[in-house]
CSV table of C-alpha atoms in Angstrom, one decimal:
chain,number,residue,atom,x,y,z
A,18,MET,CA,106.7,95.4,117.5
A,19,ILE,CA,106.5,94.8,113.8
A,20,PHE,CA,103.1,96.1,112.9
A,21,PRO,CA,101.5,99.1,114.7
A,22,LEU,CA,97.9,97.8,114.4
A,23,LYS,CA,96.8,99.4,117.6
A,24,GLU,CA,98.4,102.8,116.8
A,25,ALA,CA,101.6,102.2,118.8
A,26,LYS,CA,104.4,104.7,118.6
A,27,LEU,CA,105.8,104.6,115.1
A,28,GLU,CA,109.4,104.4,116.3
A,29,SER,CA,108.7,100.8,117.7
A,30,SER,CA,107.5,99.6,114.3
A,31,LEU,CA,109.3,98.4,111.1
A,32,ILE,CA,106.4,98.9,108.6
A,33,TYR,CA,103.2,100.8,108.6
A,34,ILE,CA,100.5,100.4,105.9
A,35,ARG,CA,97.2,102.4,105.6
A,36,ASN,CA,94.7,103.5,103.1
A,37,LEU,CA,95.1,107.3,102.8
A,38,ASN,CA,91.5,107.9,103.9
A,39,ASN,CA,92.3,105.9,107.1
A,40,CYS,CA,95.7,107.6,107.9
A,41,PRO,CA,95.3,109.1,111.4
A,42,PRO,CA,96.8,112.4,112.6
A,43,SER,CA,98.9,110.3,115.1
A,44,TYR,CA,100.9,109.1,112.1
A,45,LEU,CA,101.1,112.4,110.3
A,46,ASN,CA,102.4,114.2,113.5
A,47,ASP,CA,104.7,111.4,114.7
A,48,PRO,CA,108.3,112.6,114.8
A,49,GLY,CA,109.3,109.0,114.2
A,50,ARG,CA,108.3,109.4,110.5
A,51,LYS,CA,111.7,110.9,109.8
A,52,ASP,CA,113.2,107.4,110.0
A,53,PHE,CA,110.9,105.9,107.4
A,54,PHE,CA,110.9,105.5,103.6
A,55,GLU,CA,107.4,106.4,102.4
A,56,ILE,CA,105.5,105.3,99.4
A,57,VAL,CA,102.4,107.5,98.7
A,58,TRP,CA,100.3,106.0,96.0
A,59,LEU,CA,97.6,108.3,94.7
A,60,LYS,CA,94.9,106.6,92.6
A,61,ASN,CA,93.0,108.5,90.0
A,62,GLU,CA,94.1,111.8,91.6
A,63,ASP,CA,95.9,115.0,90.5
A,64,PRO,CA,99.6,115.1,91.4
A,65,LEU,CA,100.9,116.9,94.5
A,66,HIS,CA,103.7,118.7,92.7
A,67,ALA,CA,103.8,121.2,89.9
A,68,LEU,CA,104.1,119.9,86.3
A,69,LYS,CA,105.5,121.5,83.2
A,70,MET,CA,103.0,123.5,81.2
A,71,ASN,CA,102.9,121.0,78.3
A,72,ASP,CA,102.9,117.8,80.4
A,73,PHE,CA,100.4,115.0,79.9
A,74,ASP,CA,96.9,114.8,81.4
A,75,VAL,CA,97.5,115.0,85.1
A,76,LYS,CA,94.7,112.9,86.6
A,77,GLY,CA,95.8,109.3,87.2
A,78,ASP,CA,97.9,107.1,89.4
A,79,TRP,CA,101.0,108.8,90.9
A,80,ILE,CA,103.5,107.2,93.2
A,81,TYR,CA,105.6,109.4,95.5
A,82,LEU,CA,108.8,107.9,96.8
A,83,ILE,CA,109.9,109.9,99.8
A,84,PRO,CA,113.2,109.0,101.6
A,85,PRO,CA,114.0,109.3,105.3
A,86,TYR,CA,114.9,112.7,106.7
A,87,ARG,CA,113.1,114.5,103.9
A,88,VAL,CA,111.9,118.1,104.4
A,89,HIS,CA,108.5,117.9,102.7
A,90,GLN,CA,105.1,118.6,104.3
A,91,LEU,CA,102.4,116.4,102.8
A,92,ASN,CA,98.7,116.6,103.7
A,93,LYS,CA,97.0,113.3,102.6
A,94,ALA,CA,93.6,114.4,103.7
A,95,GLY,CA,90.8,113.6,101.2
A,96,LYS,CA,93.2,111.7,98.9
A,97,ASN,CA,92.3,108.3,97.4
A,98,GLY,CA,95.2,105.9,97.6
A,99,GLU,CA,97.6,103.9,99.7
A,100,LEU,CA,100.5,104.6,102.1
A,101,ILE,CA,103.4,102.2,102.8
A,102,SER,CA,106.0,103.3,105.3
A,103,PHE,CA,109.0,101.2,106.2
A,104,LYS,CA,112.3,101.4,108.0
A,105,ARG,CA,115.6,100.4,106.3
A,106,GLU,CA,116.0,97.7,109.0
A,107,ILE,CA,113.3,95.6,107.3
A,108,LEU,CA,115.4,95.2,104.2
A,109,GLU,CA,118.1,92.7,103.6
A,110,GLU,CA,121.3,94.7,104.1
A,111,GLU,CA,123.5,92.2,102.3
A,112,ASP,CA,121.6,92.6,99.0
A,113,LYS,CA,123.6,95.8,98.1
A,114,GLU,CA,122.5,95.7,94.4
A,115,PHE,CA,118.9,95.9,95.3
A,116,LEU,CA,119.5,98.6,97.9
A,117,LEU,CA,121.4,100.7,95.5
A,118,ASP,CA,118.6,100.6,93.0
A,119,LEU,CA,116.1,101.4,95.8
A,120,PHE,CA,118.1,104.4,96.9
A,121,LYS,CA,118.2,105.6,93.3
A,122,ILE,CA,114.5,105.6,92.8
A,123,PHE,CA,113.8,107.1,96.2
A,124,ASN,CA,116.3,109.9,95.4
A,125,VAL,CA,118.0,109.5,98.8
A,126,GLN,CA,120.1,112.6,98.3
A,127,GLY,CA,117.1,114.8,97.5
A,128,GLU,CA,113.5,115.5,98.5
A,129,PHE,CA,111.4,112.9,96.7
A,130,SER,CA,110.8,111.3,93.4
A,131,CYS,CA,107.6,110.6,91.6
A,132,LEU,CA,106.4,108.0,89.1
A,133,ARG,CA,103.4,108.3,86.8
A,134,VAL,CA,102.0,104.8,86.7
A,135,ASP,CA,100.1,103.5,83.6
A,136,LYS,CA,97.2,101.0,83.8
A,137,GLN,CA,99.3,97.9,83.3
A,138,ALA,CA,101.8,98.8,85.9
A,139,ALA,CA,99.0,99.8,88.3
A,140,THR,CA,97.4,96.4,87.9
A,141,GLU,CA,100.6,94.6,88.5
A,142,LEU,CA,101.4,96.7,91.6
A,143,SER,CA,97.8,96.3,92.9
A,144,ASN,CA,98.1,92.5,92.7
A,145,VAL,CA,101.3,92.5,94.9
A,146,TYR,CA,99.9,95.2,97.2
A,147,GLN,CA,96.8,93.1,97.9
A,148,LEU,CA,99.0,90.2,99.0
A,149,LEU,CA,101.1,92.5,101.1
A,150,ILE,CA,98.2,94.1,102.9
A,151,ASP,CA,96.5,90.8,103.5
A,152,GLU,CA,99.6,89.5,105.3
A,153,TYR,CA,100.1,92.8,107.1
A,154,GLN,CA,96.5,92.7,108.6
A,155,LYS,CA,96.8,89.2,110.0
A,156,VAL,CA,96.9,88.9,113.7
A,157,THR,CA,100.3,87.0,113.7
A,158,ASP,CA,103.4,89.1,113.1
A,159,ASP,CA,104.9,87.0,110.2
A,160,LEU,CA,107.7,89.3,109.2
A,161,ILE,CA,109.3,86.9,106.7
A,162,ILE,CA,106.3,86.9,104.3
A,163,VAL,CA,105.7,90.6,104.7
A,164,LYS,CA,109.4,91.3,104.0
A,165,ALA,CA,109.3,89.1,100.9
A,166,LEU,CA,106.2,90.8,99.5
A,167,LEU,CA,107.5,94.3,100.3
A,168,LYS,CA,110.6,93.5,98.3
A,169,VAL,CA,108.6,92.2,95.4
A,170,PHE,CA,106.5,95.5,95.5
A,171,LEU,CA,109.7,97.5,95.5
A,172,LEU,CA,111.3,95.6,92.7
A,173,LYS,CA,108.1,96.3,90.6
A,174,LEU,CA,108.6,100.0,91.4
A,175,ILE,CA,112.2,99.8,90.3
A,176,GLN,CA,111.1,98.1,87.1
A,177,VAL,CA,108.5,100.9,86.5
A,178,LYS,CA,111.2,103.5,87.0
A,179,GLU,CA,114.0,101.9,85.0
A,180,GLN,CA,112.1,99.5,82.7
A,181,GLU,CA,114.8,97.0,83.3
A,182,PHE,CA,117.0,96.0,86.3
A,183,THR,CA,120.3,97.7,86.5
A,184,GLY,CA,123.5,95.7,86.2
A,185,HIS,CA,125.9,96.4,89.0
A,186,ASP,CA,129.6,96.6,89.2
A,187,ILE,CA,132.1,97.2,91.9
A,188,HIS,CA,131.8,101.0,91.5
A,189,GLN,CA,128.1,101.0,92.0
A,190,LYS,CA,128.6,99.0,95.2
A,191,ARG,CA,131.1,101.6,96.3
A,192,VAL,CA,128.5,104.3,95.7
A,193,TYR,CA,126.1,102.4,98.0
A,194,GLU,CA,128.8,102.0,100.7
A,195,PHE,CA,129.7,105.7,100.4
A,196,LEU,CA,126.1,106.7,100.9
A,197,MET,CA,125.8,104.5,104.0
A,198,LEU,CA,129.0,105.9,105.5
A,199,LEU,CA,127.8,109.4,104.7
A,200,GLU,CA,124.5,108.9,106.5
A,201,SER,CA,126.3,107.8,109.7
A,202,ASN,CA,129.1,110.4,109.6
A,203,TYR,CA,128.2,113.6,107.8
A,204,LEU,CA,127.7,115.6,111.0
A,205,GLN,CA,131.1,114.7,112.2
A,206,VAL,CA,133.3,114.2,109.1
A,207,ARG,CA,133.1,116.5,106.1
A,208,ASN,CA,136.1,115.6,103.9
A,209,THR,CA,136.3,113.0,101.2
A,210,ASP,CA,139.6,111.6,102.4
A,211,PHE,CA,137.8,110.0,105.4
A,212,TYR,CA,135.2,108.2,103.2
A,213,ALA,CA,137.8,107.2,100.6
A,214,GLY,CA,140.0,105.7,103.3
A,215,LYS,CA,137.1,103.7,104.6
A,216,LEU,CA,136.5,102.3,101.1
A,217,GLY,CA,140.2,101.6,100.6
A,218,ILE,CA,140.5,103.9,97.6
A,219,SER,CA,142.0,107.4,96.9
A,220,SER,CA,139.9,110.6,97.2
A,221,LYS,CA,140.5,111.2,93.5
A,222,ARG,CA,139.2,107.7,92.6
A,223,LEU,CA,136.2,108.1,94.8
A,224,ASN,CA,135.3,111.4,93.2
A,225,GLN,CA,135.6,109.8,89.7
A,226,ILE,CA,133.3,107.0,90.7
A,227,LEU,CA,130.7,109.4,92.3
A,228,LYS,CA,130.9,111.8,89.3
A,229,ASP,CA,130.3,108.9,86.9
A,230,LYS,CA,127.4,107.3,88.8
A,231,LEU,CA,125.7,110.3,90.5
A,232,ASP,CA,127.1,113.2,88.6
A,233,LYS,CA,128.4,114.8,91.8
A,234,THR,CA,131.6,114.8,93.7
A,235,GLY,CA,132.0,113.6,97.3
A,236,MET,CA,132.0,117.1,98.7
A,237,GLN,CA,128.9,118.0,96.8
A,238,LEU,CA,127.1,115.0,98.2
A,239,ILE,CA,128.3,115.9,101.7
A,240,HIS,CA,127.0,119.4,101.3
A,241,ASP,CA,123.7,118.1,99.9
A,242,ARG,CA,123.2,116.0,102.9
A,243,ILE,CA,123.9,118.8,105.3
A,244,ILE,CA,121.5,121.1,103.5
A,245,LEU,CA,118.8,118.4,103.5
A,246,GLU,CA,119.1,118.1,107.3
A,247,ALA,CA,119.2,121.9,107.7
A,248,LYS,CA,116.0,122.2,105.7
A,249,ARG,CA,114.3,119.4,107.7
A,250,LEU,CA,115.2,121.1,110.9
A,251,ILE,CA,114.2,124.6,109.7
A,252,ILE,CA,110.7,123.3,108.7
A,253,HIS,CA,110.0,120.6,111.3
A,254,SER,CA,111.7,121.7,114.5
A,255,ASP,CA,111.1,124.5,116.9
A,256,SER,CA,114.8,125.4,117.1
A,257,THR,CA,116.1,128.8,116.1
A,258,ILE,CA,118.3,129.2,113.1
A,259,LYS,CA,121.2,129.8,115.5
A,260,ALA,CA,120.5,126.6,117.4
A,261,ILE,CA,120.2,124.6,114.1
A,262,ALA,CA,123.6,126.0,113.0
A,263,TYR,CA,125.3,124.7,116.2
A,264,GLU,CA,123.4,121.4,115.9
A,265,LEU,CA,124.9,121.0,112.4
A,266,GLY,CA,128.4,121.7,113.6
A,267,PHE,CA,128.8,125.3,112.4
A,268,SER,CA,130.7,127.7,114.7
A,269,ASP,CA,128.2,130.5,114.4
A,270,ARG,CA,125.0,131.5,112.6
A,271,PRO,CA,126.6,133.9,110.0
A,272,TYR,CA,128.9,131.1,108.8
A,273,PHE,CA,125.9,128.7,108.5
A,274,SER,CA,123.9,131.4,106.7
A,275,ARG,CA,126.6,131.9,104.2
A,276,PHE,CA,127.0,128.2,103.6
A,277,PHE,CA,123.2,127.7,103.2
A,278,LYS,CA,122.9,130.6,100.8
A,279,LYS,CA,125.8,129.4,98.7
A,280,GLN,CA,124.2,126.0,98.3
A,281,THR,CA,120.6,127.0,97.8
A,282,GLY,CA,120.6,130.6,96.7
A,283,GLN,CA,118.6,131.6,99.8
A,284,THR,CA,119.3,132.5,103.4
A,285,PRO,CA,117.9,130.1,106.1
A,286,ASP,CA,115.4,132.8,107.0
A,287,GLU,CA,114.2,133.3,103.4
A,288,PHE,CA,113.8,129.5,103.0
A,289,GLN,CA,111.9,129.3,106.3
A,290,LYS,CA,109.4,132.0,105.2
A,291,GLN,CA,109.0,130.5,101.7
A,292,ALA,CA,108.3,127.1,103.3
A,293,GLN,CA,105.7,128.5,105.7
A,294,ASN,CA,104.0,130.4,102.9
A,295,HIS,CA,104.0,127.3,100.7
A,296,VAL,CA,102.2,125.3,103.4
A,297,LYS,CA,99.6,128.0,103.9
A,298,LEU,CA,98.9,128.5,100.2
A,299,LYS,CA,99.3,125.0,98.8
A,300,PHE,CA,98.5,122.7,101.7
A,301,ASN,CA,98.1,119.6,99.6
A,302,THR,CA,101.4,119.8,97.9
A,303,LEU,CA,105.0,118.9,98.6
A,304,VAL,CA,107.4,121.5,99.9
């Protein structure tokens, strides 16, 4: 199924679009959400994340770009705006330049990114969004048109984020290829030699490229991905910390706890308590 118009299971769909006021609990509680990129467009609303003391007036249009496997908890109840969720499979995989720009603005290696949208950009995005939702709501599943309009919408977001499209070279394409390899292998392989070998370059060269483009080494990115998955499991699964440690390939819980604290400054238990308290105290915000 392409479009879940009759509230089918999310996992069987490629794209899901709703007004935030019409976003059912079945979507919010669906475990299939972990596989989706999410665009949460708040219109004339306060942001869901804390701003700096001297930041600009907060009420306005905010767009949250939330990558798959994120750890956030977001309550959309009572918010004015739109939701677009889509799987990577709906994108053209051969267009690596576009995908790399997309991964950058979605902050694939982190929790989420956020755009403050001015009136001109909001108008341009609204025009494309209206075409997209019109096609999405038709009875026929015409994926070709929906894919094209989604790409235009995403390109507009990239333009808002960067003001101009990024030129790509062979190194940026290698960054994309590394991120894709990492996503498929991080639970099994945790050394840069493997990824460098797959890319046909040395580990030293791979680290130079990653440091230049993402300001992190291969090992740092591997560790970031493990921590991201650990946080997601701690927040969203019913597994114990010990079970999560084994699921992530650690030989015992103490080893996992030391690794987690070294990377985050907190033990897994401290992070779990902080996340639980955050949801209770600030239910409409991002963890």
